[in-house]
Amino acid sequence: MKQPIRICMVGAGRVGKNHLRAISRHVPSGQIVALVDPVQPVLHETGTEFEIEQQFASLEEALEGAEFDAVIITTPTPTHLPLTSLAARHGKQVFLEKPMALNLEECDQINAVTAEHHVLLQIGFMRRFDPEFVAASQRIEAGEIGQPMMIKSNTHGPGLPPPWARDLRTSNGMLAEVNSHDWDTLRWLMGSNLERVYTEVANFKGAANNVDTPNFYDNVLVNVKFESGGLGLISGVCPCGYGYDARAEIIGEKGIMLIGSLEGQALVVCTNRDHGLVQPVVRTWPERFQWAYIYELEHFVECIRTDTPPRASGLDGRLAVAGVLAGTKSFLEGRPVYLKEITG
Amino acid sequence: MKQPIRICMVGAGRVGKNHLRAISRHVPSGQIVALVDPVQPVLHETGTEFEIEQQFASLEEALEGAEFDAVIITTPTPTHLPLTSLAARHGKQVFLEKPMALNLEECDQINAVTAEHHVLLQIGFMRRFDPEFVAASQRIEAGEIGQPMMIKSNTHGPGLPPPWARDLRTSNGMLAEVNSHDWDTLRWLMGSNLERVYTEVANFKGAANNVDTPNFYDNVLVNVKFESGGLGLISGVCPCGYGYDARAEIIGEKGIMLIGSLEGQALVVCTNRDHGLVQPVVRTWPERFQWAYIYELEHFVECIRTDTPPRASGLDGRLAVAGVLAGTKSFLEGRPVYLKEITG
Amino acid sequence: MKQPIRICMVGAGRVGKNHLRAISRHVPSGQIVALVDPVQPVLHETGTEFEIEQQFASLEEALEGAEFDAVIITTPTPTHLPLTSLAARHGKQVFLEKPMALNLEECDQINAVTAEHHVLLQIGFMRRFDPEFVAASQRIEAGEIGQPMMIKSNTHGPGLPPPWARDLRTSNGMLAEVNSHDWDTLRWLMGSNLERVYTEVANFKGAANNVDTPNFYDNVLVNVKFESGGLGLISGVCPCGYGYDARAEIIGEKGIMLIGSLEGQALVVCTNRDHGLVQPVVRTWPERFQWAYIYELEHFVECIRTDTPPRASGLDGRLAVAGVLAGTKSFLEGRPVYLKEITG
Amino acid sequence: MKQPIRICMVGAGRVGKNHLRAISRHVPSGQIVALVDPVQPVLHETGTEFEIEQQFASLEEALEGAEFDAVIITTPTPTHLPLTSLAARHGKQVFLEKPMALNLEECDQINAVTAEHHVLLQIGFMRRFDPEFVAASQRIEAGEIGQPMMIKSNTHGPGLPPPWARDLRTSNGMLAEVNSHDWDTLRWLMGSNLERVYTEVANFKGAANNVDTPNFYDNVLVNVKFESGGLGLISGVCPCGYGYDARAEIIGEKGIMLIGSLEGQALVVCTNRDHGLVQPVVRTWPERFQWAYIYELEHFVECIRTDTPPRASGLDGRLAVAGVLAGTKSFLEGRPVYLKEITG
């Protein structure tokens, strides 16, 4: 048995706990040795739940007080650049949650600092490790459905994002915080970068949820034109109430491929013929992507061990942010926006 | 446009109305010109609903008072022999509902009288006309799954059968009145006759439904050994409450085939992630076999027009009755029963 | 039995034959008494197949030579106005295939002339009669999924449309000839008219199919903003090769509804575990909408009998054409187009 | 982090490797510290693959040469009693694969020796840890489908069992080695013990596979009567070629529940409308029960830590063996066999 890679988890909230659960229960090759969160009760509660003795209010303190090989950063987007820079400068390998950053300048700085200090950078695009998405990608690349012509990807989630994540003044809103993965999925499965996007948004539940943030939206459709000539669609609904819905469809010159399902378990019940068949829906993202989270973290550890560049790279992260910025600009200005307007 | 075949419907109850609906709305090649039922209010009500002016209390009266080419007999099983005999002696083509008769002697007489008077005899095994079952049969015959090794067929229905149909003193009970089709499906898709059967029954809801008939059962499993060496299963549950459930599975040397589904419509709804996905179930047999009823009646008319033997024959009807008798004898005597004990 | 409504079928091609099949086999309340087609071999072949003795090269000749109550017009879109006008002036009830016409002026004239002569006008939006779409509509109206926020509707068809139907100089292209139904479905299920649209198109297979029509496209995505504030999507792929794919998804404030499926039959086969489960796909539109075609034609006959306005009206037809025109203008001009730019 | 439980894996074959994979990759709370197999090349190869340095030809040698807390026994059935006895006498906790033993006497001895030495005994009924089966069990117990009336459980597997496992002179054949789980599932989900069974078997592929063992069968159907009055079915096909098929259906007084599916991934592809939709099938048992294997091993470790009796007990193992013996006796004697004939 090799020694596990020692990891400092930065962020003890929802995403941090998801990764702690994955690693502590199912990824023996990694070991969480320190936990960081500026909010003391959250830090304490999560630390206790996962039996992590070394708890710190900041990454600085952790770097001083504990020994570890890598960090997993699961804190709000605006903190991604400073935390990554700090970790990189201390030679720590970096797993960074999506979205990578608020803008391309930050993405560029993150990529530069990790390269300069020769540390790995993996972005938390776990769909690239989901068995179904991976099989889909391999089969598309093998030519099974021919040249991709059209791709649709949706992420509809049950919960209203936190205030900072739905406010265009502090984040890039739902397109970034909820639909982040779709931007990456589109590029990945289409095998092409985006050329231009057109976005429509709607706000149906904001008032009922007492959200009066300017430009808040809870429904979004992004029409995409790829450099390859193909077409794409990103669909977002949040909060959607009916479950966690992450599916994709790709149509190639030779055929169609449907990835994912609403079905949460193969367990069908009928007790009333007027009501009908009832089957569990996928309820949450940790449930839908349970294996994907395990595999992306195994991959991170394995990349550290073998000094291999991770599959979900800082370039992928940067291009997803570019899409978000173009998509947002589109609905704010009511016109199609070219990616080159964003990337220069 | 050819003149439609003129039909006298004998029996104005549930099955009769199902066929009246199919013919009057969707089978223009047949025309119901007379209706027979001994129960005056039923006769009148059904006749009015389907705008059939010529209504009679008996087939005798109809034969005297109306002109027609064929009869469709949908009355209780004990009447099948006398009605078929009467119709055949008057040269009328016969469509006879399942089960064909109460015993093999009656089956033999029905086959003899229709042969003697050169009239067609079609038994109401509509599964032989259901698009899914037909496609399955053709693909099995084409060798797609290889030599069939095992077949399971179930009919679970929502409603308690009428008293005569669940009493072994006046009918052959659920194995005959509900599972009649399964006996035929087994032979048809297996391509072999039955060698022996073993039956287990259970009575769970009789008491709650105030049924105190001797030997009443509402659950049945029949284990079948075919002459081909293959295995079979018939499953019956009635009343089952959750819908109308008629599915089959066949395993051949090369693979598996699943026929039918509980899904009534491709219409999935989710409004509560704790409750799950909800989809309509198949609620009734007229819904499940809507096309099968239309096609079997079109077939009957077409066979009359072209003087061709119908696909679901009196021999098929007889062998289904033989299975029913063996299956019933098995659970009454607690032992496997060979078909040759029944057929001699 | 009432006398059937006598119908003259105008157009003996693919759609005409589909309706002839539906009526002659499954709609006894209508009777095709005359057939019109300017192409003699097509006229003769179709007339022979369906045993229609009265065959005419033009509607004018049919009006002189035959007696009928109604016409079903299945000819190319540019002929819709003159044929409807002629029929209406002779007091014939009109069933008119989609798309209603090439532009709003023609739609207006069609609506005017049928109103002036007090004849019914039903547009061939058969999805309004499909059992699954009808159930969906009723359940949405009953509030089951709450206020609709987003709707996606797709029509992907297997065959390359005929030259006139894919050329923007002689038709409105695929958005009109293939996706016609989606425009109507969106309005119908959303319960709102469209406010603006943005369209992206792609041409992947044109060259391989020797299509060099200007502005030809075989993939299209239309992003829709409704007057209600909701979002919509129309997706078109033709030719798509993998089957006939007509599905819709609606997300409301309370939940999601998925209509339709790629599954053509509940018949699953597996003979090779490396290949997987195989199930028939919906192959063609006549197969997918078999009941819808029967029911829309029954409805037309019933509306004639009872002098009731049909469910799929000239207004519905006109608004679908308006959508097509806006959608086409959008991709030609590379900008979102408001419906009021089209409707004035 | 607590110290992991140290485990000696006894048996380096197919099942042993499955458990090694589960533990080493996904169950950090357990650690394989020693490996036992009498076949040197197998021992060496498996040991190398999983980086287990301490390799032994026998459990005796392992007990002398290594320190561990528990054993996992995955060797052929006839070795279960001696190996369990040896481990128990040395105070090692025991995880024992199914079937527990060849007869009830051995089961009794296994239960006695583990009880005497106060070591835990868990039988490898991993379906009791499968998320779908667990959810089904909980919902049945909660009364969701009412009193269970009928249950069907099948295990159809792709590969021909090894010679010893298909020969009634050295094992109890397929009913024991393949359908072992079904016997347990029936009791578990029905909430009742079996009263009598009737078995039919068939041999279709033996000759083609050069199997001339007496009484060899590759298809089996067992009709079950429960003490509760309910009915049951066990279905076995092996080798079946089309995949690994483990599903169950339960019908209760209030409704039906279907557990499991043939679908291996939510990844549907269609590239040819004449061929149809293609979806991965479940190919193997490690794939179908991936989580179940992880959870049963986590459970074993947790039971050791907390000194709690495991969920799948020696009593459960014993009653499954009793079913196997009754089922086998039934087809050998051609009659229904009561469980009390076996259990005395």
PDB file of C-alpha atoms in Angstrom, chain A residues 130-264:
ATOM      1  CA  ASP A 130     -18.921  10.327 -15.052  1.00  0.00           C
ATOM      2  CA  PRO A 131     -19.055   6.800 -16.532  1.00  0.00           C
ATOM      3  CA  GLU A 132     -21.920   7.688 -18.863  1.00  0.00           C
ATOM      4  CA  PHE A 133     -20.414  10.930 -20.113  1.00  0.00           C
ATOM      5  CA  VAL A 134     -17.014   9.272 -20.489  1.00  0.00           C
ATOM      6  CA  ALA A 135     -18.476   6.399 -22.494  1.00  0.00           C
ATOM      7  CA  ALA A 136     -20.365   8.923 -24.616  1.00  0.00           C
ATOM      8  CA  SER A 137     -17.219  10.904 -25.314  1.00  0.00           C
ATOM      9  CA  GLN A 138     -15.261   7.807 -26.282  1.00  0.00           C
ATOM     10  CA  ARG A 139     -17.982   6.566 -28.580  1.00  0.00           C
ATOM     11  CA  ILE A 140     -18.338   9.964 -30.258  1.00  0.00           C
ATOM     12  CA  GLU A 141     -14.605  10.126 -30.791  1.00  0.00           C
ATOM     13  CA  ALA A 142     -14.712   6.622 -32.235  1.00  0.00           C
ATOM     14  CA  GLY A 143     -17.080   7.996 -34.853  1.00  0.00           C
ATOM     15  CA  GLU A 144     -20.144   6.060 -33.784  1.00  0.00           C
ATOM     16  CA  ILE A 145     -22.607   8.863 -34.501  1.00  0.00           C
ATOM     17  CA  GLY A 146     -20.480  10.581 -37.122  1.00  0.00           C
ATOM     18  CA  GLN A 147     -19.538  14.244 -37.126  1.00  0.00           C
ATOM     19  CA  PRO A 148     -21.514  15.963 -34.323  1.00  0.00           C
ATOM     20  CA  MET A 149     -23.993  18.472 -35.745  1.00  0.00           C
ATOM     21  CA  MET A 150     -26.012  19.491 -32.690  1.00  0.00           C
ATOM     22  CA  ILE A 151     -25.656  19.165 -28.939  1.00  0.00           C
ATOM     23  CA  LYS A 152     -28.007  20.050 -26.119  1.00  0.00           C
ATOM     24  CA  SER A 153     -26.939  20.048 -22.503  1.00  0.00           C
ATOM     25  CA  ASN A 154     -29.016  20.987 -19.518  1.00  0.00           C
ATOM     26  CA  THR A 155     -28.500  21.520 -15.828  1.00  0.00           C
ATOM     27  CA  HIS A 156     -31.655  22.097 -13.851  1.00  0.00           C
ATOM     28  CA  GLY A 157     -31.159  22.122 -10.120  1.00  0.00           C
ATOM     29  CA  PRO A 158     -33.475  22.044  -7.164  1.00  0.00           C
ATOM     30  CA  GLY A 159     -32.123  24.774  -4.896  1.00  0.00           C
ATOM     31  CA  LEU A 160     -31.963  28.553  -5.194  1.00  0.00           C
ATOM     32  CA  PRO A 161     -28.257  29.457  -5.365  1.00  0.00           C
ATOM     33  CA  PRO A 162     -26.869  31.530  -2.473  1.00  0.00           C
ATOM     34  CA  PRO A 163     -27.207  35.328  -2.820  1.00  0.00           C
ATOM     35  CA  TRP A 164     -23.657  35.963  -4.042  1.00  0.00           C
ATOM     36  CA  ALA A 165     -24.005  33.263  -6.689  1.00  0.00           C
ATOM     37  CA  ARG A 166     -27.162  34.647  -8.254  1.00  0.00           C
ATOM     38  CA  ASP A 167     -26.114  38.284  -8.278  1.00  0.00           C
ATOM     39  CA  LEU A 168     -24.356  39.515 -11.414  1.00  0.00           C
ATOM     40  CA  ARG A 169     -22.486  42.041  -9.301  1.00  0.00           C
ATOM     41  CA  THR A 170     -20.700  39.359  -7.254  1.00  0.00           C
ATOM     42  CA  SER A 171     -20.656  36.390  -9.624  1.00  0.00           C
ATOM     43  CA  ASN A 172     -21.653  35.594 -13.178  1.00  0.00           C
ATOM     44  CA  GLY A 173     -24.997  34.270 -12.015  1.00  0.00           C
ATOM     45  CA  MET A 174     -26.656  30.989 -12.868  1.00  0.00           C
ATOM     46  CA  LEU A 175     -24.866  30.576 -16.199  1.00  0.00           C
ATOM     47  CA  ALA A 176     -21.630  30.358 -14.209  1.00  0.00           C
ATOM     48  CA  GLU A 177     -22.645  28.816 -10.929  1.00  0.00           C
ATOM     49  CA  VAL A 178     -25.193  26.250 -12.137  1.00  0.00           C
ATOM     50  CA  ASN A 179     -24.542  25.779 -15.848  1.00  0.00           C
ATOM     51  CA  SER A 180     -20.758  25.844 -15.582  1.00  0.00           C
ATOM     52  CA  HIS A 181     -20.555  22.182 -16.545  1.00  0.00           C
ATOM     53  CA  ASP A 182     -22.654  22.596 -19.659  1.00  0.00           C
ATOM     54  CA  TRP A 183     -20.162  25.009 -21.166  1.00  0.00           C
ATOM     55  CA  ASP A 184     -17.462  22.425 -20.718  1.00  0.00           C
ATOM     56  CA  THR A 185     -19.630  19.528 -21.877  1.00  0.00           C
ATOM     57  CA  LEU A 186     -20.483  21.351 -25.082  1.00  0.00           C
ATOM     58  CA  ARG A 187     -16.853  21.917 -26.048  1.00  0.00           C
ATOM     59  CA  TRP A 188     -15.783  18.473 -24.902  1.00  0.00           C
ATOM     60  CA  LEU A 189     -18.391  16.398 -26.700  1.00  0.00           C
ATOM     61  CA  MET A 190     -18.664  18.635 -29.760  1.00  0.00           C
ATOM     62  CA  GLY A 191     -14.912  18.662 -30.257  1.00  0.00           C
ATOM     63  CA  SER A 192     -15.064  22.331 -31.157  1.00  0.00           C
ATOM     64  CA  ASN A 193     -14.867  25.724 -29.541  1.00  0.00           C
ATOM     65  CA  LEU A 194     -17.812  28.131 -29.503  1.00  0.00           C
ATOM     66  CA  GLU A 195     -18.077  30.885 -32.062  1.00  0.00           C
ATOM     67  CA  ARG A 196     -21.076  32.880 -30.885  1.00  0.00           C
ATOM     68  CA  VAL A 197     -23.960  32.628 -28.440  1.00  0.00           C
ATOM     69  CA  TYR A 198     -27.411  34.101 -28.027  1.00  0.00           C
ATOM     70  CA  THR A 199     -29.120  33.990 -24.644  1.00  0.00           C
ATOM     71  CA  GLU A 200     -32.690  34.400 -23.465  1.00  0.00           C
ATOM     72  CA  VAL A 201     -33.500  34.498 -19.767  1.00  0.00           C
ATOM     73  CA  ALA A 202     -36.642  34.574 -17.671  1.00  0.00           C
ATOM     74  CA  ASN A 203     -37.457  35.302 -14.062  1.00  0.00           C
ATOM     75  CA  PHE A 204     -40.492  33.417 -12.804  1.00  0.00           C
ATOM     76  CA  LYS A 205     -39.836  32.657  -9.170  1.00  0.00           C
ATOM     77  CA  GLY A 206     -37.634  35.541  -8.066  1.00  0.00           C
ATOM     78  CA  ALA A 207     -40.455  37.556  -6.591  1.00  0.00           C
ATOM     79  CA  ALA A 208     -41.876  34.572  -4.731  1.00  0.00           C
ATOM     80  CA  ASN A 209     -38.403  33.916  -3.333  1.00  0.00           C
ATOM     81  CA  ASN A 210     -37.910  37.569  -2.367  1.00  0.00           C
ATOM     82  CA  VAL A 211     -35.044  37.941  -4.797  1.00  0.00           C
ATOM     83  CA  ASP A 212     -34.827  41.500  -6.061  1.00  0.00           C
ATOM     84  CA  THR A 213     -31.298  41.352  -7.435  1.00  0.00           C
ATOM     85  CA  PRO A 214     -31.046  43.272 -10.734  1.00  0.00           C
ATOM     86  CA  ASN A 215     -30.978  40.992 -13.765  1.00  0.00           C
ATOM     87  CA  PHE A 216     -31.807  37.921 -11.711  1.00  0.00           C
ATOM     88  CA  TYR A 217     -33.068  35.016 -13.814  1.00  0.00           C
ATOM     89  CA  ASP A 218     -34.079  31.455 -13.011  1.00  0.00           C
ATOM     90  CA  ASN A 219     -34.558  30.170 -16.548  1.00  0.00           C
ATOM     91  CA  VAL A 220     -32.046  30.455 -19.347  1.00  0.00           C
ATOM     92  CA  LEU A 221     -31.596  29.123 -22.873  1.00  0.00           C
ATOM     93  CA  VAL A 222     -28.353  29.724 -24.734  1.00  0.00           C
ATOM     94  CA  ASN A 223     -28.277  29.111 -28.471  1.00  0.00           C
ATOM     95  CA  VAL A 224     -24.730  28.305 -29.575  1.00  0.00           C
ATOM     96  CA  LYS A 225     -22.943  28.344 -32.913  1.00  0.00           C
ATOM     97  CA  PHE A 226     -19.678  26.384 -32.883  1.00  0.00           C
ATOM     98  CA  GLU A 227     -16.551  27.077 -34.882  1.00  0.00           C
ATOM     99  CA  SER A 228     -17.135  23.677 -36.490  1.00  0.00           C
ATOM    100  CA  GLY A 229     -20.440  24.952 -37.859  1.00  0.00           C
ATOM    101  CA  GLY A 230     -22.448  22.859 -35.417  1.00  0.00           C
ATOM    102  CA  LEU A 231     -25.241  24.073 -33.161  1.00  0.00           C
ATOM    103  CA  GLY A 232     -25.576  23.876 -29.405  1.00  0.00           C
ATOM    104  CA  LEU A 233     -27.965  24.591 -26.593  1.00  0.00           C
ATOM    105  CA  ILE A 234     -27.496  25.192 -22.903  1.00  0.00           C
ATOM    106  CA  SER A 235     -30.590  24.997 -20.758  1.00  0.00           C
ATOM    107  CA  GLY A 236     -30.746  26.166 -17.155  1.00  0.00           C
ATOM    108  CA  VAL A 237     -33.553  26.165 -14.626  1.00  0.00           C
ATOM    109  CA  CYS A 238     -32.847  26.826 -10.975  1.00  0.00           C
ATOM    110  CA  PRO A 239     -34.600  26.379  -8.641  1.00  0.00           C
ATOM    111  CA  CYS A 240     -36.613  23.747 -10.495  1.00  0.00           C
ATOM    112  CA  GLY A 241     -38.069  21.736  -7.647  1.00  0.00           C
ATOM    113  CA  TYR A 242     -38.581  18.477  -9.508  1.00  0.00           C
ATOM    114  CA  GLY A 243     -35.058  17.123  -8.970  1.00  0.00           C
ATOM    115  CA  TYR A 244     -31.550  17.446 -10.311  1.00  0.00           C
ATOM    116  CA  ASP A 245     -31.664  17.161 -14.070  1.00  0.00           C
ATOM    117  CA  ALA A 246     -28.422  16.878 -16.038  1.00  0.00           C
ATOM    118  CA  ARG A 247     -28.870  15.297 -19.431  1.00  0.00           C
ATOM    119  CA  ALA A 248     -27.360  15.784 -22.864  1.00  0.00           C
ATOM    120  CA  GLU A 249     -28.302  14.887 -26.417  1.00  0.00           C
ATOM    121  CA  ILE A 250     -25.918  14.855 -29.355  1.00  0.00           C
ATOM    122  CA  ILE A 251     -26.947  14.403 -32.951  1.00  0.00           C
ATOM    123  CA  GLY A 252     -24.260  13.500 -35.432  1.00  0.00           C
ATOM    124  CA  GLU A 253     -24.347  12.933 -39.144  1.00  0.00           C
ATOM    125  CA  LYS A 254     -24.982   9.250 -38.479  1.00  0.00           C
ATOM    126  CA  GLY A 255     -27.221   9.230 -35.458  1.00  0.00           C
ATOM    127  CA  ILE A 256     -28.341  10.390 -32.048  1.00  0.00           C
ATOM    128  CA  MET A 257     -26.956   9.802 -28.568  1.00  0.00           C
ATOM    129  CA  LEU A 258     -28.840  10.511 -25.344  1.00  0.00           C
ATOM    130  CA  ILE A 259     -26.825  10.776 -22.138  1.00  0.00           C
ATOM    131  CA  GLY A 260     -28.301  10.532 -18.681  1.00  0.00           C
ATOM    132  CA  SER A 261     -31.797  10.166 -17.418  1.00  0.00           C
ATOM    133  CA  LEU A 262     -34.190  11.550 -14.865  1.00  0.00           C
ATOM    134  CA  GLU A 263     -34.505   8.093 -13.316  1.00  0.00           C
ATOM    135  CA  GLY A 264     -32.825   7.892  -9.939  1.00  0.00           C
TER     136      GLY A 264
END
